Every structure is written in C-alpha cells, then in structure tokens.
Amino acid sequence: MALTMTQIDIIRSTAPILKDHGEAITRRFYADLLTENPSLNEVFNQANQKSNHQAAALAGALYAYATNINDLGALTPAVTKICHKHASLNIQPEQYEVVGEYLLKAMGNVLGAALTPKILEAWTVAYWQLANLMIGQEAQLLATTGQWKDGRDFKIVAKSQESSEITSFYLAPVDERPLPSFLPGQYISVTVFVPELGYHQARQYSLSDAPKAEHYRISVKRQTGDADGHPGFVSNVLHDLEQVGDTISVSHPFGEFFLDFTKDKGKPIVLIAAGVGITPMISILNASVLAGYQPRISIIQTARSGSVRAFANHCADLASKHANVSFKSLVKDADPCGCHDVRGRLSLSALDPKDDLLLDDTSTLYFVCGPEGFMADIHRDLCGMGVGSARIRMEIFGTGASPSA
C-alpha cells in the first residue's frame, strides 16, 4: 500500500515530535523487543545497546525518514548502507514484521494519546513502504552470493600484530572451496560466541587485503571503550580468545564503499584514513597495485601515535616501488621513531594540493575512513577546495550514516 498525500503530510508533521521524543521511542523499542524476543540479542550489537548508540542512530533515521518522506531519493545512500549490512547478517523478511510491531507499539507507549489513529495508520503504511523497499534490495544483494547466504565456517590460519591495538586475522574456509572475489573496500560479517553475554555476536570488519581465492584478511582494532563507552565484545574476543586453528562464522562480502576498476577506470585516487580507517584503504591500495592500476594513487594516513599506526611500512614500501603511488604519514603525538612526514592533526591545507591531494585532476576520487568528526572535517575541506560530493566516498564503522558536513 502506497502512502496517500494526506498520509505524507501527516508523517512530515510528526518530524518535530520525533526530534523531541525519538530517542525515548527507540530506547523503549529496543528494551521491549529484546526483552520479549531474546533470540534477537544475537542480531543487535550489544555494545551499541549498552552505550545507546543504536537507539540514537535509529531515532535519527526515523527523523530523517519523516523529514524526507516525499523525497526518498535523499535517503538512498543511508538505505543502501543499511541494506548491505542487513544482507551480511542475513536479515529475513519476517524479522521486519517483528521490528514493525514493536516500533509502532513503542510510539504508542511514549506518545500516548498524541499518536492518534490517523497518525498510527500513516506510520504503519510508511514503515512498510520502507521495509518492503529494503527487503527487495536485500533480496537482490543475497541473490548475488550463490549458495553462500548465511554464515560459513572459516578457520583462523594466522594472526599478525600490525600495531599496539590492531591485529590481522587470516581466515580460510573450512570447506576449502575457492572464495569469491570482492570489490576492494568491502567488508565481511564475523560471528563469534561472547562468553560475557552467553550468546553470539556479529560485527562487520573491512577486508584489509586484495581479493585472494584461498583466504580473506581482516585487521581488527581492540575496542577498549575508553572513548566510546563499553569495550567491544567481539574485538576483545578475537584478540584474546580466538586463536590460530579456531573456527568462526563469516558472511559473504558486502558493502557500498569500494573502488570499482571498471566504473572508476582511469581516475586518480586519494585514500585518506585515520586510525583503523586504514583497513579498507589497504585493500584498495593492494588491489590497485596488483591489478597494475596506472592512475596516480595517494595514500594519506593519520594516527594518534606511531605505536598505534598500522601498515605504514607497507604503504611506504609500495610507494618506493611504484612511481604512481605516494604516501604521507601524520601522527598527532610524539613519535620516537620519527617515522612520519608531518606531526599534528591532519589538515588538508598543510598538504600539497597537487602531489598529495591530486587536485590538478578533476576526475580524482577521494576515499575517506575514520571517526565521524574526522570524516566530516575532511568532507567539508574537500568541498571547500572545489571537490564535488559525488567524488567523495566515505565509510563509517558502526551505527549511523556517513557524515557529509
């Protein structure tokens, strides 16, 4: 059933209510949903539940949906991102029914009489309009995976420490069948048992190498929770408990952040990464070098210090061997080894417009990954330098959509 013009007006009129009460609604939604459907605790990120990041993200999404209800094209990037994540988790259509029931019930519990029958009816239709759109997109994504739709058993065949907080995991399929390729920059979902919770949890991790038929590689930062609240359940299990020889469940690769050698052919690329945001960039860099990509490639990496920075030596080595590759390293704090080009917080104005940012070519693509504030700053600065948003691609880990301002 499509929304009528009257219902569209009703949904738009509720945007201020969602702005004021959205998070109360989503907190109630998650509390009731997960209490009465405990099996769904394995679907939702429990670290984000404890920090309320997921409730805040959903509240923001509801507000954005109400605001853009008559122009859903504005929501396409966010919807696409969510659909890829859902596909990696193999979310099923019937789960949308449960979510819709509890979300609408939470609206009623929080808003009371303010949720009139007409508003409830409009939001019911609006929910299913979006849900059916997403169900369709996710079915199309899963249709590309062949028989690999749910988790597949992989063995950890090697672990390699890349920095004081990032470790790489080399994962090979137990069935030893050749792995499908992926677009560099994409991710997989990894599912492990979390003893502290007593059930499984899944997380998405960028593939951090070029596609290989025999194994995948992810590079995982230990999330201590110092800045973001609760320590990461899965990252700490991977670092501390999962050892070489252990088996974990892995999804088919997904993700809308990538370099496409066919569509992007001939375009210079600038890879700008902060912290663990370097991981998808290494996949793009390695795949590009392996494919003999001829356009210029500039990789710009920033980290708190040399001890937490990963893959710097690898990037420098590739830059020394390939004339079209350049590498610049920046660290915020003192770096005893001196293995950096610039000290301090990354500022695009301090970089060379031609050699580092490749601004002399109006086809240059910019890939940005790191904390939300970092990406918002980079996006704003690039736009201020005349780079259109269509040439800026951003990947954000966790909840929410990529910031653009």
Coordinates of C-alpha atoms in Angstrom, one line a residue:
M1 CA 0.0 0.0 0.0
A2 CA 1.4 3.4 -1.0
L3 CA 1.2 6.5 1.2
T4 CA -1.5 8.9 0.2
M5 CA -0.7 12.6 0.0
T6 CA -2.7 13.1 3.2
Q7 CA -0.5 10.5 5.0
I8 CA 2.7 12.0 3.6
D9 CA 1.6 15.3 5.2
I10 CA 0.9 13.6 8.4
I11 CA 4.3 11.9 8.5
R12 CA 6.0 15.2 7.8
S13 CA 4.0 16.9 10.5
T14 CA 5.4 14.3 13.1
A15 CA 9.0 15.2 12.4
P16 CA 9.2 17.8 15.3
I17 CA 7.7 15.1 17.6
L18 CA 10.4 12.6 16.6
K19 CA 13.1 15.2 17.0
D20 CA 12.0 15.7 20.6
H21 CA 10.9 12.2 21.6
G22 CA 12.6 10.0 19.0
E23 CA 15.2 8.6 21.3
A24 CA 12.7 7.9 24.1
I25 CA 10.7 5.9 21.5
T26 CA 13.7 3.9 20.2
R27 CA 15.0 3.1 23.7
R28 CA 11.6 1.8 24.6
F29 CA 11.5 -0.1 21.3
Y30 CA 14.8 -1.9 21.9
A31 CA 14.1 -2.6 25.6
D32 CA 10.7 -4.3 24.8
L33 CA 11.9 -6.0 21.6
L34 CA 14.9 -7.6 23.1
T35 CA 13.3 -8.5 26.5
E36 CA 10.4 -10.3 24.8
N37 CA 12.4 -11.7 21.9
P38 CA 15.7 -12.7 23.5
S39 CA 17.0 -14.5 20.4
L40 CA 17.3 -11.1 18.7
N41 CA 20.1 -10.2 21.1
E42 CA 22.3 -12.1 18.7
V43 CA 21.2 -9.8 15.8
F44 CA 21.7 -6.4 17.5
N45 CA 25.1 -5.0 18.6
Q46 CA 25.1 -5.3 22.4
A47 CA 27.9 -2.8 22.9
N48 CA 25.9 -0.2 21.0
Q49 CA 22.8 -1.2 23.0
K50 CA 24.7 -0.5 26.3
S51 CA 26.0 2.8 25.0
N52 CA 22.6 3.7 23.5
H53 CA 24.4 4.4 20.2
Q54 CA 21.9 2.2 18.3
A55 CA 18.9 3.9 19.9
A56 CA 20.3 7.3 18.9
A57 CA 21.0 6.2 15.4
L58 CA 17.5 4.7 14.9
A59 CA 16.0 7.9 16.3
G60 CA 18.0 9.9 13.8
A61 CA 16.9 7.6 11.0
L62 CA 13.2 8.0 11.9
Y63 CA 13.5 11.8 11.9
A64 CA 15.3 11.7 8.6
Y65 CA 12.6 9.5 7.1
A66 CA 9.8 11.8 8.3
T67 CA 11.6 14.9 7.1
N68 CA 12.3 13.3 3.6
I69 CA 9.1 11.3 3.2
N70 CA 8.2 12.9 -0.1
D71 CA 11.8 12.7 -1.4
L72 CA 13.1 9.3 -0.5
G73 CA 15.9 9.7 -3.0
A74 CA 17.7 11.8 -0.4
L75 CA 17.8 8.7 1.8
T76 CA 19.2 6.4 -0.8
P77 CA 22.8 6.3 0.4
A78 CA 21.8 5.6 4.0
V79 CA 19.3 2.9 2.9
T80 CA 21.9 1.3 0.7
K81 CA 24.3 1.2 3.5
I82 CA 21.8 -0.4 5.9
C83 CA 20.7 -3.0 3.2
H84 CA 24.3 -4.1 2.7
K85 CA 24.7 -4.6 6.5
H86 CA 21.4 -6.4 6.7
A87 CA 22.5 -8.7 3.8
S88 CA 25.7 -9.5 5.6
L89 CA 23.6 -10.5 8.7
N90 CA 21.1 -12.5 6.5
I91 CA 18.2 -10.5 7.9
Q92 CA 14.9 -12.2 6.9
P93 CA 11.6 -10.5 5.8
E94 CA 9.8 -11.9 8.9
Q95 CA 12.1 -10.0 11.2
Y96 CA 10.8 -6.8 9.7
E97 CA 7.3 -7.8 10.9
V98 CA 8.6 -8.1 14.5
V99 CA 10.5 -4.8 14.3
G100 CA 7.5 -3.0 12.9
E101 CA 5.2 -4.3 15.6
Y102 CA 7.4 -3.3 18.4
L103 CA 8.4 0.1 16.9
L104 CA 4.8 1.2 16.4
K105 CA 3.9 -0.1 19.9
A106 CA 6.8 1.9 21.3
M107 CA 5.5 5.0 19.6
G108 CA 2.2 4.5 21.3
N109 CA 3.7 3.8 24.7
V110 CA 5.8 7.0 24.6
L111 CA 3.4 9.4 22.8
G112 CA 0.2 8.2 24.3
A113 CA -2.9 10.0 23.0
A114 CA -0.8 12.1 20.7
L115 CA -0.5 9.1 18.5
T116 CA -3.9 9.4 17.0
P117 CA -5.4 6.6 14.9
K118 CA -4.7 8.5 11.7
I119 CA -1.1 9.1 12.7
L120 CA -0.7 5.4 13.6
E121 CA -2.2 4.4 10.3
A122 CA 0.1 6.7 8.4
W123 CA 3.2 5.5 10.2
T124 CA 2.2 1.8 9.7
V125 CA 2.0 2.4 5.9
A126 CA 5.2 4.4 6.0
Y127 CA 7.0 1.7 7.9
W128 CA 6.0 -1.0 5.4
Q129 CA 6.8 1.3 2.4
L130 CA 10.4 1.5 3.7
A131 CA 10.6 -2.1 4.9
N132 CA 9.4 -3.5 1.5
L133 CA 12.0 -1.3 -0.3
M134 CA 14.7 -2.7 1.9
I135 CA 13.5 -6.3 1.8
G136 CA 13.6 -6.1 -2.0
Q137 CA 17.1 -4.6 -2.1
E138 CA 18.5 -7.1 0.4
A139 CA 17.0 -10.0 -1.7
Q140 CA 18.8 -8.7 -4.7
L141 CA 22.1 -8.5 -2.8
L142 CA 21.7 -12.0 -1.4
A143 CA 20.9 -13.3 -4.9
T144 CA 24.4 -12.5 -6.0
T145 CA 26.0 -14.7 -3.4
G146 CA 25.1 -18.1 -4.9
Q147 CA 24.7 -20.7 -2.1
W148 CA 26.6 -18.6 0.5
K149 CA 23.8 -16.7 2.1
D150 CA 24.3 -17.4 5.8
G151 CA 27.4 -17.8 7.9
R152 CA 30.2 -20.0 6.5
D153 CA 32.7 -21.7 8.7
F154 CA 36.2 -20.3 8.4
K155 CA 39.4 -21.3 10.3
I156 CA 41.8 -18.7 11.6
V157 CA 45.0 -19.8 9.9
A158 CA 47.2 -16.9 11.1
K159 CA 47.3 -13.8 13.4
S160 CA 49.6 -10.9 12.9
Q161 CA 50.0 -7.9 15.1
E162 CA 50.0 -4.7 13.0
S163 CA 50.3 -2.2 15.8
S164 CA 49.8 -2.0 19.6
E165 CA 46.0 -2.2 19.1
I166 CA 45.4 -3.7 15.6
T167 CA 45.8 -7.4 14.8
S168 CA 45.2 -9.0 11.4
F169 CA 43.3 -12.3 11.1
Y170 CA 43.8 -14.6 8.1
L171 CA 40.7 -16.6 7.5
A172 CA 40.4 -19.7 5.3
P173 CA 37.1 -21.6 4.5
V174 CA 36.9 -24.9 6.3
D175 CA 35.4 -26.4 3.1
E176 CA 38.4 -25.3 1.2
R177 CA 36.3 -24.1 -1.8
P178 CA 37.7 -21.1 -3.6
L179 CA 36.5 -17.8 -2.3
P180 CA 34.5 -15.3 -4.4
S181 CA 36.2 -12.1 -5.2
F182 CA 35.0 -8.8 -3.8
L183 CA 35.3 -5.1 -4.5
P184 CA 38.3 -3.6 -2.6
G185 CA 36.9 -1.6 0.4
Q186 CA 34.1 -4.0 1.2
Y187 CA 33.6 -5.9 4.5
I188 CA 32.5 -9.3 5.9
S189 CA 30.5 -10.0 9.0
V190 CA 32.3 -12.2 11.6
T191 CA 30.2 -14.0 14.2
V192 CA 31.8 -15.3 17.5
F193 CA 30.5 -16.6 20.8
V194 CA 30.8 -14.0 23.6
P195 CA 31.2 -15.7 27.0
E196 CA 30.4 -12.4 28.9
L197 CA 27.0 -12.3 27.2
G198 CA 26.3 -16.0 26.8
Y199 CA 25.4 -15.8 23.1
H200 CA 26.8 -15.0 19.7
Q201 CA 27.5 -11.5 18.3
A202 CA 28.3 -10.4 14.7
R203 CA 30.4 -7.5 13.6
Q204 CA 31.4 -6.1 10.2
Y205 CA 35.1 -5.8 9.5
S206 CA 36.7 -4.4 6.4
L207 CA 38.7 -6.8 4.3
S208 CA 42.2 -5.5 4.5
D209 CA 43.9 -7.1 1.5
A210 CA 43.4 -7.6 -2.2
P211 CA 41.0 -10.5 -3.1
K212 CA 42.5 -14.0 -2.8
A213 CA 40.9 -17.3 -3.6
E214 CA 42.3 -19.1 -0.6
H215 CA 41.8 -16.7 2.3
Y216 CA 40.4 -13.4 3.5
R217 CA 42.2 -11.0 5.8
I218 CA 40.6 -8.6 8.3
S219 CA 42.5 -6.2 10.6
V220 CA 40.7 -5.6 13.9
K221 CA 41.3 -2.8 16.4
R222 CA 40.8 -3.8 20.1
Q223 CA 38.0 -1.6 21.3
T224 CA 38.8 -0.7 24.9
G225 CA 35.8 1.6 25.4
D226 CA 37.9 4.4 26.7
A227 CA 36.2 6.9 24.5
D228 CA 33.1 5.2 23.2
G229 CA 31.7 3.6 26.3
H230 CA 31.5 -0.2 26.7
P231 CA 34.5 -2.2 25.4
G232 CA 33.9 -4.0 22.2
F233 CA 32.6 -7.5 22.8
V234 CA 33.7 -9.1 19.6
S235 CA 37.0 -7.3 19.1
N236 CA 38.2 -8.3 22.5
V237 CA 37.1 -11.9 22.0
L238 CA 39.0 -12.0 18.7
H239 CA 42.2 -10.5 20.3
D240 CA 42.1 -12.6 23.5
L241 CA 40.2 -15.8 22.9
E242 CA 40.2 -16.7 19.3
Q243 CA 43.5 -18.5 18.3
V244 CA 45.0 -20.0 15.2
G245 CA 43.1 -23.1 14.4
D246 CA 39.8 -21.9 15.8
T247 CA 36.7 -21.7 13.7
I248 CA 34.4 -18.7 13.3
S249 CA 31.4 -17.9 11.1
V250 CA 31.9 -15.5 8.2
S251 CA 29.5 -13.8 5.8
H252 CA 29.8 -13.2 2.1
P253 CA 31.5 -9.8 1.4
F254 CA 29.2 -6.8 1.1
G255 CA 29.4 -3.0 1.4
E256 CA 28.8 0.1 -0.7
F257 CA 32.3 1.6 -0.1
F258 CA 34.7 0.4 -2.7
L259 CA 36.8 1.1 -5.8
D260 CA 35.4 -0.4 -9.0
F261 CA 38.1 -1.0 -11.5
T262 CA 35.6 -1.0 -14.3
K263 CA 33.4 2.1 -13.5
D264 CA 36.3 4.0 -11.9
K265 CA 38.9 3.2 -14.6
G266 CA 41.4 5.9 -15.3
K267 CA 40.6 8.0 -12.3
P268 CA 43.4 9.0 -9.8
I269 CA 42.5 8.1 -6.2
V270 CA 43.3 9.6 -2.8
L271 CA 42.9 7.4 0.2
I272 CA 42.6 9.4 3.4
A273 CA 42.5 7.3 6.6
A274 CA 42.5 7.9 10.4
G275 CA 43.2 5.1 12.9
V276 CA 41.7 1.8 12.0
G277 CA 40.1 3.5 9.0
I278 CA 43.3 2.4 7.2
T279 CA 42.0 -1.1 6.8
P280 CA 39.7 -0.7 3.7
M281 CA 42.3 1.6 2.2
I282 CA 44.9 -1.2 2.3
S283 CA 42.5 -3.4 0.4
I284 CA 42.1 -0.7 -2.2
L285 CA 45.8 0.0 -2.4
N286 CA 46.9 -3.6 -2.6
A287 CA 44.2 -4.5 -5.2
S288 CA 45.2 -1.5 -7.3
V289 CA 48.9 -2.3 -7.3
L290 CA 48.1 -6.0 -8.0
A291 CA 45.9 -5.0 -10.9
G292 CA 48.5 -2.7 -12.4
Y293 CA 46.3 0.4 -11.9
Q294 CA 48.0 3.2 -13.8
P295 CA 46.4 6.4 -12.5
R296 CA 48.1 8.2 -9.5
I297 CA 47.4 6.8 -6.1
S298 CA 47.9 9.0 -3.0
I299 CA 47.5 7.5 0.5
I300 CA 47.4 9.8 3.5
Q301 CA 47.4 8.2 6.9
T302 CA 46.9 9.8 10.3
A303 CA 47.1 8.2 13.7
R304 CA 47.4 9.2 17.4
S305 CA 51.0 7.9 17.5
G306 CA 53.4 5.7 15.7
S307 CA 52.7 2.8 18.1
V308 CA 49.0 2.6 17.2
R309 CA 49.5 3.2 13.5
A310 CA 49.2 0.1 11.2
F311 CA 50.6 -0.7 7.8
A312 CA 52.8 2.4 7.5
N313 CA 55.8 0.5 6.5
H314 CA 53.8 -1.5 3.9
C315 CA 52.5 1.8 2.4
A316 CA 55.9 3.3 2.3
D317 CA 57.4 0.2 0.6
L318 CA 54.7 0.2 -2.1
A319 CA 55.3 3.9 -2.7
S320 CA 59.0 3.3 -3.1
K321 CA 58.4 0.6 -5.7
H322 CA 55.6 2.1 -7.8
A323 CA 56.1 5.6 -9.4
N324 CA 52.3 6.3 -9.4
V325 CA 51.9 5.7 -5.6
S326 CA 52.7 8.3 -3.0
F327 CA 52.4 8.0 0.8
K328 CA 52.2 10.6 3.6
S329 CA 52.1 9.8 7.3
L330 CA 50.9 12.0 10.1
V331 CA 50.9 11.4 13.8
K332 CA 49.2 13.6 16.4
D333 CA 51.5 12.8 19.4
A334 CA 55.3 12.5 19.6
D335 CA 56.7 9.6 17.5
P336 CA 60.0 8.4 19.0
C337 CA 61.0 6.6 15.8
G338 CA 60.4 9.7 13.7
C339 CA 58.5 7.6 11.1
H340 CA 56.2 10.3 9.9
D341 CA 56.2 13.2 7.5
V342 CA 54.1 15.6 9.5
R343 CA 53.3 15.9 13.2
G344 CA 50.0 17.1 14.4
R345 CA 46.3 16.7 13.5
L346 CA 45.6 16.2 9.8
S347 CA 44.9 19.4 8.0
L348 CA 44.4 19.2 4.2
S349 CA 45.6 22.8 3.9
A350 CA 49.1 21.6 5.1
L351 CA 49.2 19.0 2.3
D352 CA 50.4 19.6 -1.3
P353 CA 47.4 20.3 -3.5
K354 CA 49.0 18.5 -6.5
D355 CA 51.3 15.8 -5.1
D356 CA 49.2 14.8 -2.1
L357 CA 45.6 15.7 -2.9
L358 CA 45.8 15.3 -6.7
L359 CA 43.6 18.4 -7.1
D360 CA 45.1 19.1 -10.5
D361 CA 42.8 16.3 -12.0
T362 CA 39.1 17.0 -11.7
S363 CA 38.3 13.3 -12.0
T364 CA 40.2 12.3 -8.8
L365 CA 38.2 10.2 -6.4
Y366 CA 38.6 10.6 -2.6
F367 CA 38.1 7.7 -0.2
V368 CA 37.8 8.7 3.4
C369 CA 37.5 6.5 6.5
G370 CA 37.9 7.2 10.2
P371 CA 35.9 8.7 13.1
E372 CA 32.8 10.6 12.2
G373 CA 34.2 14.0 13.2
F374 CA 37.3 13.4 11.2
M375 CA 35.3 12.5 8.1
A376 CA 33.0 15.5 8.4
D377 CA 36.1 17.8 8.6
I378 CA 37.7 16.1 5.5
H379 CA 34.4 16.3 3.5
R380 CA 34.0 20.0 4.4
D381 CA 37.6 20.8 3.5
L382 CA 37.5 18.9 0.2
C383 CA 34.3 20.6 -0.8
G384 CA 35.9 23.9 0.1
M385 CA 38.7 23.0 -2.3
G386 CA 36.3 22.6 -5.2
V387 CA 35.8 18.8 -4.9
G388 CA 32.1 17.8 -5.5
S389 CA 30.4 15.4 -3.1
A390 CA 30.0 12.9 -5.9
R391 CA 33.7 12.3 -5.9
I392 CA 34.0 11.8 -2.1
R393 CA 33.3 8.3 -0.8
M394 CA 33.1 7.7 3.0
E395 CA 33.0 4.7 5.2
I396 CA 31.8 4.8 8.8
F397 CA 32.2 1.9 11.2
G398 CA 29.3 1.1 13.5
T399 CA 25.9 2.9 13.6
G400 CA 24.8 5.9 11.7
A401 CA 25.3 7.2 8.2
S402 CA 28.4 8.7 6.7
P403 CA 28.7 12.4 7.7
S404 CA 28.7 15.0 4.9
A405 CA 29.1 18.2 6.9

